[in-house]
mmCIF file of N, CA, C and O in Angstrom:
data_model
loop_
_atom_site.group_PDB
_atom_site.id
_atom_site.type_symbol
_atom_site.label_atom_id
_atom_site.label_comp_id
_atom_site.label_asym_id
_atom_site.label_seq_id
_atom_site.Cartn_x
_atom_site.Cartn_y
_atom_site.Cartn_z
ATOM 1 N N UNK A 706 -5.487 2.733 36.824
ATOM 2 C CA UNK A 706 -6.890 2.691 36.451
ATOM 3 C C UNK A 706 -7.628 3.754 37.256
ATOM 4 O O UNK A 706 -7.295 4.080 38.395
ATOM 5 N N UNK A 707 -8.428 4.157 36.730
ATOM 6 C CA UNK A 707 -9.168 5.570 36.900
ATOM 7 C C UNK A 707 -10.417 5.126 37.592
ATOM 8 O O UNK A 707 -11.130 4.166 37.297
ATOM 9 N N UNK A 708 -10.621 6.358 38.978
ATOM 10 C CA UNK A 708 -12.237 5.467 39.146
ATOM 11 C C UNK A 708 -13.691 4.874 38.500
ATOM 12 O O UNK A 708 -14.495 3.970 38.725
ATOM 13 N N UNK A 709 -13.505 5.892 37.632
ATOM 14 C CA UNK A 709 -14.591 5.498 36.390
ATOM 15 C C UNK A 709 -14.192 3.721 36.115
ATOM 16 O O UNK A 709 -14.882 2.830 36.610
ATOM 17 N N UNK A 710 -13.572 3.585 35.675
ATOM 18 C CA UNK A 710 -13.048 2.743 34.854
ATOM 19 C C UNK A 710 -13.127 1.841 35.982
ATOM 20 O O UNK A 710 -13.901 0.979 35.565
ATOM 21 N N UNK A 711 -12.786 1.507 37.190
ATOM 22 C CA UNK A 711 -12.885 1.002 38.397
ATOM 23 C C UNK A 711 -14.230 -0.065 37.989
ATOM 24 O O UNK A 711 -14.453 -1.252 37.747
ATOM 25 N N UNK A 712 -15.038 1.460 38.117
ATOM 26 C CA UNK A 712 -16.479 1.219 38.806
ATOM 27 C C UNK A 712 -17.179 0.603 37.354
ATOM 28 O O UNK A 712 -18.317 0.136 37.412
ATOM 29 N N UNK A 713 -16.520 0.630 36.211
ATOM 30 C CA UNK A 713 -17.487 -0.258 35.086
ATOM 31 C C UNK A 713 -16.983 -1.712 35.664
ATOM 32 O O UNK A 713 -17.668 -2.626 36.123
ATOM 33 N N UNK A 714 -15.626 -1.628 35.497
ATOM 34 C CA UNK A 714 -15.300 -3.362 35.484
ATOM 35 C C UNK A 714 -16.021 -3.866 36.633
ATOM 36 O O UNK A 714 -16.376 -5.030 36.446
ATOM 37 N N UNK A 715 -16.425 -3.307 37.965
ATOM 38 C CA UNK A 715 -16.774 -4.191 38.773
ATOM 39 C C UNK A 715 -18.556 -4.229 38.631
ATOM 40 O O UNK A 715 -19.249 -5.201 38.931
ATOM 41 N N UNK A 716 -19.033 -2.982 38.127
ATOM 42 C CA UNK A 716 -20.467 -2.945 37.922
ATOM 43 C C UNK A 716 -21.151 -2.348 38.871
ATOM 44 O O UNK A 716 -20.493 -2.069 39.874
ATOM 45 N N UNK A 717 -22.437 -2.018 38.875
ATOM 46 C CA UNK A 717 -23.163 -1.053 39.303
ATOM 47 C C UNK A 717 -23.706 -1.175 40.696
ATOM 48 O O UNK A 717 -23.807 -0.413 41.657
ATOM 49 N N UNK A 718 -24.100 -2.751 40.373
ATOM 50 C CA UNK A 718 -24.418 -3.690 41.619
ATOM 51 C C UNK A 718 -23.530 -3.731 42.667
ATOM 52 O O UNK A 718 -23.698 -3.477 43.860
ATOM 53 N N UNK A 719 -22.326 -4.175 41.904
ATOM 54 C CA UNK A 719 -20.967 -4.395 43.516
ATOM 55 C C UNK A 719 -20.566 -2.855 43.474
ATOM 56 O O UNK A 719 -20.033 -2.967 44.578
ATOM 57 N N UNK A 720 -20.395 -1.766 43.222
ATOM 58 C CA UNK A 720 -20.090 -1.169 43.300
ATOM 59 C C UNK A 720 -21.353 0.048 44.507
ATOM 60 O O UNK A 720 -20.798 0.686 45.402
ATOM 61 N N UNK A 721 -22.595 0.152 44.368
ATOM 62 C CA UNK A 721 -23.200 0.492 45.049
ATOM 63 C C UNK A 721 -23.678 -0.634 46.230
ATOM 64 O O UNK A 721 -24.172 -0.070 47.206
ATOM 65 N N UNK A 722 -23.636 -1.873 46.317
ATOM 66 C CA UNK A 722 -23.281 -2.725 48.095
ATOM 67 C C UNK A 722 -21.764 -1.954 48.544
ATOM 68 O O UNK A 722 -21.584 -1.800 49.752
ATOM 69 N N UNK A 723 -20.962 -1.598 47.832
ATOM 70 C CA UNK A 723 -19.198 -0.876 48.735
ATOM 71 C C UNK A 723 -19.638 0.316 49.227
ATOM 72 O O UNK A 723 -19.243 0.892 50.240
ATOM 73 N N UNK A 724 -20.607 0.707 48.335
ATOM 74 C CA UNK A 724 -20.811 2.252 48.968
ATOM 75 C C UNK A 724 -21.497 2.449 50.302
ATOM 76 O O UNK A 724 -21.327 3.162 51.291
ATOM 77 N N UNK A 725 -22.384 1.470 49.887
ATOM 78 C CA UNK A 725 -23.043 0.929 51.745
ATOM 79 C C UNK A 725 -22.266 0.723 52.565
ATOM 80 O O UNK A 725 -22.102 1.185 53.694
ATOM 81 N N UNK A 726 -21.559 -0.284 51.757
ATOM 82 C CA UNK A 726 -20.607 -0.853 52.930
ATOM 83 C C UNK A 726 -19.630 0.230 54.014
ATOM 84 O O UNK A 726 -19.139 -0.111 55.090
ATOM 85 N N UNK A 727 -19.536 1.558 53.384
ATOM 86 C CA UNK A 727 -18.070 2.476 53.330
ATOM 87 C C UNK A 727 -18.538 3.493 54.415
ATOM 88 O O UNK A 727 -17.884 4.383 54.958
ATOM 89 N N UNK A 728 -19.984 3.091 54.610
ATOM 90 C CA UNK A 728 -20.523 4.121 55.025
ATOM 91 C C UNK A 728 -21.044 3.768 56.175
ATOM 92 O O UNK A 728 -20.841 2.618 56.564
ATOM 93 N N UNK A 729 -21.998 4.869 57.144
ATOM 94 C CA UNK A 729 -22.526 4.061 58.418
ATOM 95 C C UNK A 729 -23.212 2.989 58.813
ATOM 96 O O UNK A 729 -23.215 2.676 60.003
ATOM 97 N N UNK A 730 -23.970 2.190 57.771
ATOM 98 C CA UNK A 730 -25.244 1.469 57.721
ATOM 99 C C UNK A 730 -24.635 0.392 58.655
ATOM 100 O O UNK A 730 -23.442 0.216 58.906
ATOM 101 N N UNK A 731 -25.584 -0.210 59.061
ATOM 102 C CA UNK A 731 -25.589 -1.728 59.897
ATOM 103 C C UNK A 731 -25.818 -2.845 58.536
ATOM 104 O O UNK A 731 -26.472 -2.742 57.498
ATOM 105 N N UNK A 732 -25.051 -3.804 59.030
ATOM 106 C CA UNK A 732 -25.861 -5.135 57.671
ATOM 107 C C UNK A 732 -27.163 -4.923 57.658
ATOM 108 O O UNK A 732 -27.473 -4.376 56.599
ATOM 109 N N UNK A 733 -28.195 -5.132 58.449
ATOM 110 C CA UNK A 733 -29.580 -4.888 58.380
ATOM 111 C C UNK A 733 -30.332 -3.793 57.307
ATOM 112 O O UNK A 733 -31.262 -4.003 56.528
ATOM 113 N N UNK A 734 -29.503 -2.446 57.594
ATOM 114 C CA UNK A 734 -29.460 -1.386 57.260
ATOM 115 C C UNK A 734 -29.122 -1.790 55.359
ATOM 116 O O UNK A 734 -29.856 -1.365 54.465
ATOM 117 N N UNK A 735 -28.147 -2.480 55.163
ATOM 118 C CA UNK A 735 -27.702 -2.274 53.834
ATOM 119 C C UNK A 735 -28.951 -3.011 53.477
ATOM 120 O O UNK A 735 -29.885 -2.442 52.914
ATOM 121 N N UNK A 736 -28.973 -4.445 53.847
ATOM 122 C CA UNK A 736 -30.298 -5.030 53.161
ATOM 123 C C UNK A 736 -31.325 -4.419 52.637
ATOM 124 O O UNK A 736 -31.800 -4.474 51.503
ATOM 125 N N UNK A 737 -31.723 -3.635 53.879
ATOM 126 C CA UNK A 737 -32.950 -2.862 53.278
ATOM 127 C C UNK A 737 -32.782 -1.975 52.449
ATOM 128 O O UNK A 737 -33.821 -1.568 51.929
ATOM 129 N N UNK A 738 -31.221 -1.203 51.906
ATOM 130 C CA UNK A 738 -31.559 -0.140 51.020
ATOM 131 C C UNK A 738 -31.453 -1.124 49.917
ATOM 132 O O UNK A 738 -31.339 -0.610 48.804
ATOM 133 N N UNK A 739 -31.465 -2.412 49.963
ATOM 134 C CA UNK A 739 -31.269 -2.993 48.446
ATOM 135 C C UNK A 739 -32.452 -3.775 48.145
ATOM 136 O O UNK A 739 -32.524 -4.547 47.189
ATOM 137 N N UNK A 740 -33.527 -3.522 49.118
ATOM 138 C CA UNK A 740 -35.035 -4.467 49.206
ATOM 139 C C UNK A 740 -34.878 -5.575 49.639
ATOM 140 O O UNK A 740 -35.526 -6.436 49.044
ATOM 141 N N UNK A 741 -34.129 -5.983 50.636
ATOM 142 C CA UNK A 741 -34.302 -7.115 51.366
ATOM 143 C C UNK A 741 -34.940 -6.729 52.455
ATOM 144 O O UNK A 741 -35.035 -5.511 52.605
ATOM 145 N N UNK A 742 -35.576 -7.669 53.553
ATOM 146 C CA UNK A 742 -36.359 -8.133 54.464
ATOM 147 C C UNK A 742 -35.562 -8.176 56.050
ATOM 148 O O UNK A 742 -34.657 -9.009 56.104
ATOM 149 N N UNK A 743 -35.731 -7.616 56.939
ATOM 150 C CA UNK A 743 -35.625 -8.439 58.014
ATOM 151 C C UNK A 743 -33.619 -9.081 58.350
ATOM 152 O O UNK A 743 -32.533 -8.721 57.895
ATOM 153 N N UNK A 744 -33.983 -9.954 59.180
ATOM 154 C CA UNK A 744 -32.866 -10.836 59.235
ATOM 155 C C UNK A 744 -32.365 -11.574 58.308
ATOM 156 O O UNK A 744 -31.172 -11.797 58.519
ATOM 157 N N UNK A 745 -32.873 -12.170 57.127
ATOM 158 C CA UNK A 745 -32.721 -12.514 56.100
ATOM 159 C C UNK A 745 -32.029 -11.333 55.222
ATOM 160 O O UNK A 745 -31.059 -11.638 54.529
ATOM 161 N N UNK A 746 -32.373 -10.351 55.230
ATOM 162 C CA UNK A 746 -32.110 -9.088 54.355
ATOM 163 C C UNK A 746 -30.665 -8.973 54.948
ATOM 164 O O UNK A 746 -29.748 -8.595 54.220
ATOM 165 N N UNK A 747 -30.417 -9.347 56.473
ATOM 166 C CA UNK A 747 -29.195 -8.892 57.212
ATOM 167 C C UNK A 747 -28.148 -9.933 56.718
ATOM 168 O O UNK A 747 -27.180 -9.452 56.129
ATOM 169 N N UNK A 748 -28.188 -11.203 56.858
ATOM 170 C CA UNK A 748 -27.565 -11.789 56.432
ATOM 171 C C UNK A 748 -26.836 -12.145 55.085
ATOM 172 O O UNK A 748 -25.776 -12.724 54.849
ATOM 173 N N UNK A 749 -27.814 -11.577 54.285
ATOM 174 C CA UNK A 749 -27.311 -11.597 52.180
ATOM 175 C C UNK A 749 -26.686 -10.303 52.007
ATOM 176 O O UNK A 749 -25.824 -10.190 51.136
ATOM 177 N N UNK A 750 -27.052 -9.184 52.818
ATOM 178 C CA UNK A 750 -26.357 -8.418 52.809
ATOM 179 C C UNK A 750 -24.706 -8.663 53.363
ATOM 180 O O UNK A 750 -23.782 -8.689 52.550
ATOM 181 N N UNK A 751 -24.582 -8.760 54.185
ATOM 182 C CA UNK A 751 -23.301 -9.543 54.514
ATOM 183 C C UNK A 751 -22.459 -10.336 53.421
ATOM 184 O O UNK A 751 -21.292 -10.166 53.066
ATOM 185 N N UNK A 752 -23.355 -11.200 53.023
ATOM 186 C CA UNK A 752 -22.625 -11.829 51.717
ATOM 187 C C UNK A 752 -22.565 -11.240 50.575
ATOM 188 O O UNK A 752 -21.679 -11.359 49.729
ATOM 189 N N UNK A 753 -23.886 -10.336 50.521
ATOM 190 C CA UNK A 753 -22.552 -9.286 48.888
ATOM 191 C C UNK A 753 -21.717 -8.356 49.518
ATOM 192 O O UNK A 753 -21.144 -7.635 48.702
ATOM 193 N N UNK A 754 -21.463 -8.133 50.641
ATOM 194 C CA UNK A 754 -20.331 -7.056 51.013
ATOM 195 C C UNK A 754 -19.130 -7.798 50.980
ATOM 196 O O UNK A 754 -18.077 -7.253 50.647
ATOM 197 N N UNK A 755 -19.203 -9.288 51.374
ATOM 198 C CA UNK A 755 -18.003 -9.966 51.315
ATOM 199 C C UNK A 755 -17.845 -10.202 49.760
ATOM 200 O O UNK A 755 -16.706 -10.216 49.293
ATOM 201 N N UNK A 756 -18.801 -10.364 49.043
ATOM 202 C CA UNK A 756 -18.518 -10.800 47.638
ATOM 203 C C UNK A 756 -17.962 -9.402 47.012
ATOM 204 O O UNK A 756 -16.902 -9.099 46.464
ATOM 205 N N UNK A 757 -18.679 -8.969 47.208
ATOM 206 C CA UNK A 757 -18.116 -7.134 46.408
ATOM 207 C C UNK A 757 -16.388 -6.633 46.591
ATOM 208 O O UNK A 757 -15.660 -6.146 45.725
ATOM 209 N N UNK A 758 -16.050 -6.968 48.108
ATOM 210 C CA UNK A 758 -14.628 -6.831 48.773
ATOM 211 C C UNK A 758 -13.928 -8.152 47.611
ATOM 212 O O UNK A 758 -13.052 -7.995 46.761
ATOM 213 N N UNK A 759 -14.535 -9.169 47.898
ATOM 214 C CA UNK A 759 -13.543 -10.283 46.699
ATOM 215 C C UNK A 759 -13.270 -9.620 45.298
ATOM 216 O O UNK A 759 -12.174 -9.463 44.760
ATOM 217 N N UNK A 760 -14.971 -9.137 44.655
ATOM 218 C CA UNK A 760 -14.529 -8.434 43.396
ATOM 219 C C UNK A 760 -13.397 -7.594 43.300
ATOM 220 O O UNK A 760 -12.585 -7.639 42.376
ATOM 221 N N UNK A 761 -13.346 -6.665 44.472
ATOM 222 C CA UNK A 761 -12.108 -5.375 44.277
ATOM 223 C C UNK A 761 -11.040 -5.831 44.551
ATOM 224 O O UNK A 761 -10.047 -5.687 43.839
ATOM 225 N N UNK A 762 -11.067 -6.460 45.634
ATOM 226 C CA UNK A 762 -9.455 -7.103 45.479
ATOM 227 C C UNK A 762 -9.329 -8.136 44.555
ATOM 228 O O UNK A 762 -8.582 -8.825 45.249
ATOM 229 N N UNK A 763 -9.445 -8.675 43.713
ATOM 230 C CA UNK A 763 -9.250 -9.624 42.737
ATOM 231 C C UNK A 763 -9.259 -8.414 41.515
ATOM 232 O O UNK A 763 -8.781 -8.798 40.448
ATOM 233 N N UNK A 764 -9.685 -7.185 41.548
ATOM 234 C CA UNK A 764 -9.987 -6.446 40.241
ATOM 235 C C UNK A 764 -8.199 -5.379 40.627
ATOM 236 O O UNK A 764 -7.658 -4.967 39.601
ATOM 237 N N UNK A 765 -7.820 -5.201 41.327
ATOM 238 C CA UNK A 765 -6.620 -4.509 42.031
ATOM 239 C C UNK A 765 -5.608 -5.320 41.817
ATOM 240 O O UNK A 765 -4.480 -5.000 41.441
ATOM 241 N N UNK A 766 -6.261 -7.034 42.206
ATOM 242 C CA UNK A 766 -4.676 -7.626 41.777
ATOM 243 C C UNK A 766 -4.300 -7.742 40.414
ATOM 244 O O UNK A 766 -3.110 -7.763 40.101
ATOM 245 N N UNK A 767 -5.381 -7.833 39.418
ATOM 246 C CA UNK A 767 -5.548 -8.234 38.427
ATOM 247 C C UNK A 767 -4.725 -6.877 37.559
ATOM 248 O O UNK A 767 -3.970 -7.051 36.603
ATOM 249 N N UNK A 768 -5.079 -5.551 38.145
ATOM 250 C CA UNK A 768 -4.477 -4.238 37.726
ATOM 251 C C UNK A 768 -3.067 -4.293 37.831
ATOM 252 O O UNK A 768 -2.338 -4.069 36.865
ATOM 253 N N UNK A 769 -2.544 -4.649 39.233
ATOM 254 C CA UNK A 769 -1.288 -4.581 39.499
ATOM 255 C C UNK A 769 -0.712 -5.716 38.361
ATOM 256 O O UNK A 769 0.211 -5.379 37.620
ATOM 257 N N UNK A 770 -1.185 -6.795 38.284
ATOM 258 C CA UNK A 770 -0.427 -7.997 37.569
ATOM 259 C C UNK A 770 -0.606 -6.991 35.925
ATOM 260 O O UNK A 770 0.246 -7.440 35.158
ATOM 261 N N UNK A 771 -1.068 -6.338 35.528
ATOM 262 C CA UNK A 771 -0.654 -5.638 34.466
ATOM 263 C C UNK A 771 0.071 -4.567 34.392
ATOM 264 O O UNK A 771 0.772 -4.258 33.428
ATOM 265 N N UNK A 772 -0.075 -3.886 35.509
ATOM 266 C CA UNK A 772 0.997 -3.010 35.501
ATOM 267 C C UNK A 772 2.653 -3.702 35.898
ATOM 268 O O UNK A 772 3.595 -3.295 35.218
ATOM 269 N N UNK A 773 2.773 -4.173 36.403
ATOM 270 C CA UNK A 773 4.075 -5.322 36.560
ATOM 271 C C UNK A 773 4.217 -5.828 35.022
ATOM 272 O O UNK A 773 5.058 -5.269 34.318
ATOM 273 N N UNK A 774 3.633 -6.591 34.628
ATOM 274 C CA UNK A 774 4.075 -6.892 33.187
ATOM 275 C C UNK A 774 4.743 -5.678 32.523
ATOM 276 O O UNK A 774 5.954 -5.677 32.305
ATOM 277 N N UNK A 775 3.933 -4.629 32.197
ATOM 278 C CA UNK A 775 4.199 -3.393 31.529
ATOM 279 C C UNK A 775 5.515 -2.861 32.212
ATOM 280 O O UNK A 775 5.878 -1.814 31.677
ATOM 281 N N UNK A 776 6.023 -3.117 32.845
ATOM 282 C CA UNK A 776 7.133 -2.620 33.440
ATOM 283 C C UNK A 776 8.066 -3.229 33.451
ATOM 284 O O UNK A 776 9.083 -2.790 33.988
#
């Protein structure tokens, strides 16, 4: 699977929280580029970085379990 193709199945949303994530920002830091607040902003941020990491690895295993079939 091609990055394009990556980045539809998981969407625009989880796919730009990874890019934060990949990069220098602090949790605090990501919050705010997504319009969250404060410590609150720090903390939800945290939880879509963990949710976004679940999407890709669940979207990778899901790739591999088709490429294994196909083979």
């Amino acid at each position: 699977m091609d990055h394009l193709a990556m980045k539809r199945r998981l969407g625009r949303d989880v796919c730009r929280v990874l890019e934060l994530a990949l990069g220098t920002l602090a949790s605090e830091e990501i919050g705010e580029e997504i319009g969250l607040s404060a410590k609150s902003g720090e903390r939800m941020a945290v939880k879509l970085v963990d949710g976004a990491i679940v999407k890709l690895m669940a979207e990778y295993a899901r790739r591999d379990a088709a490429d294994r079939e196909a083979a």
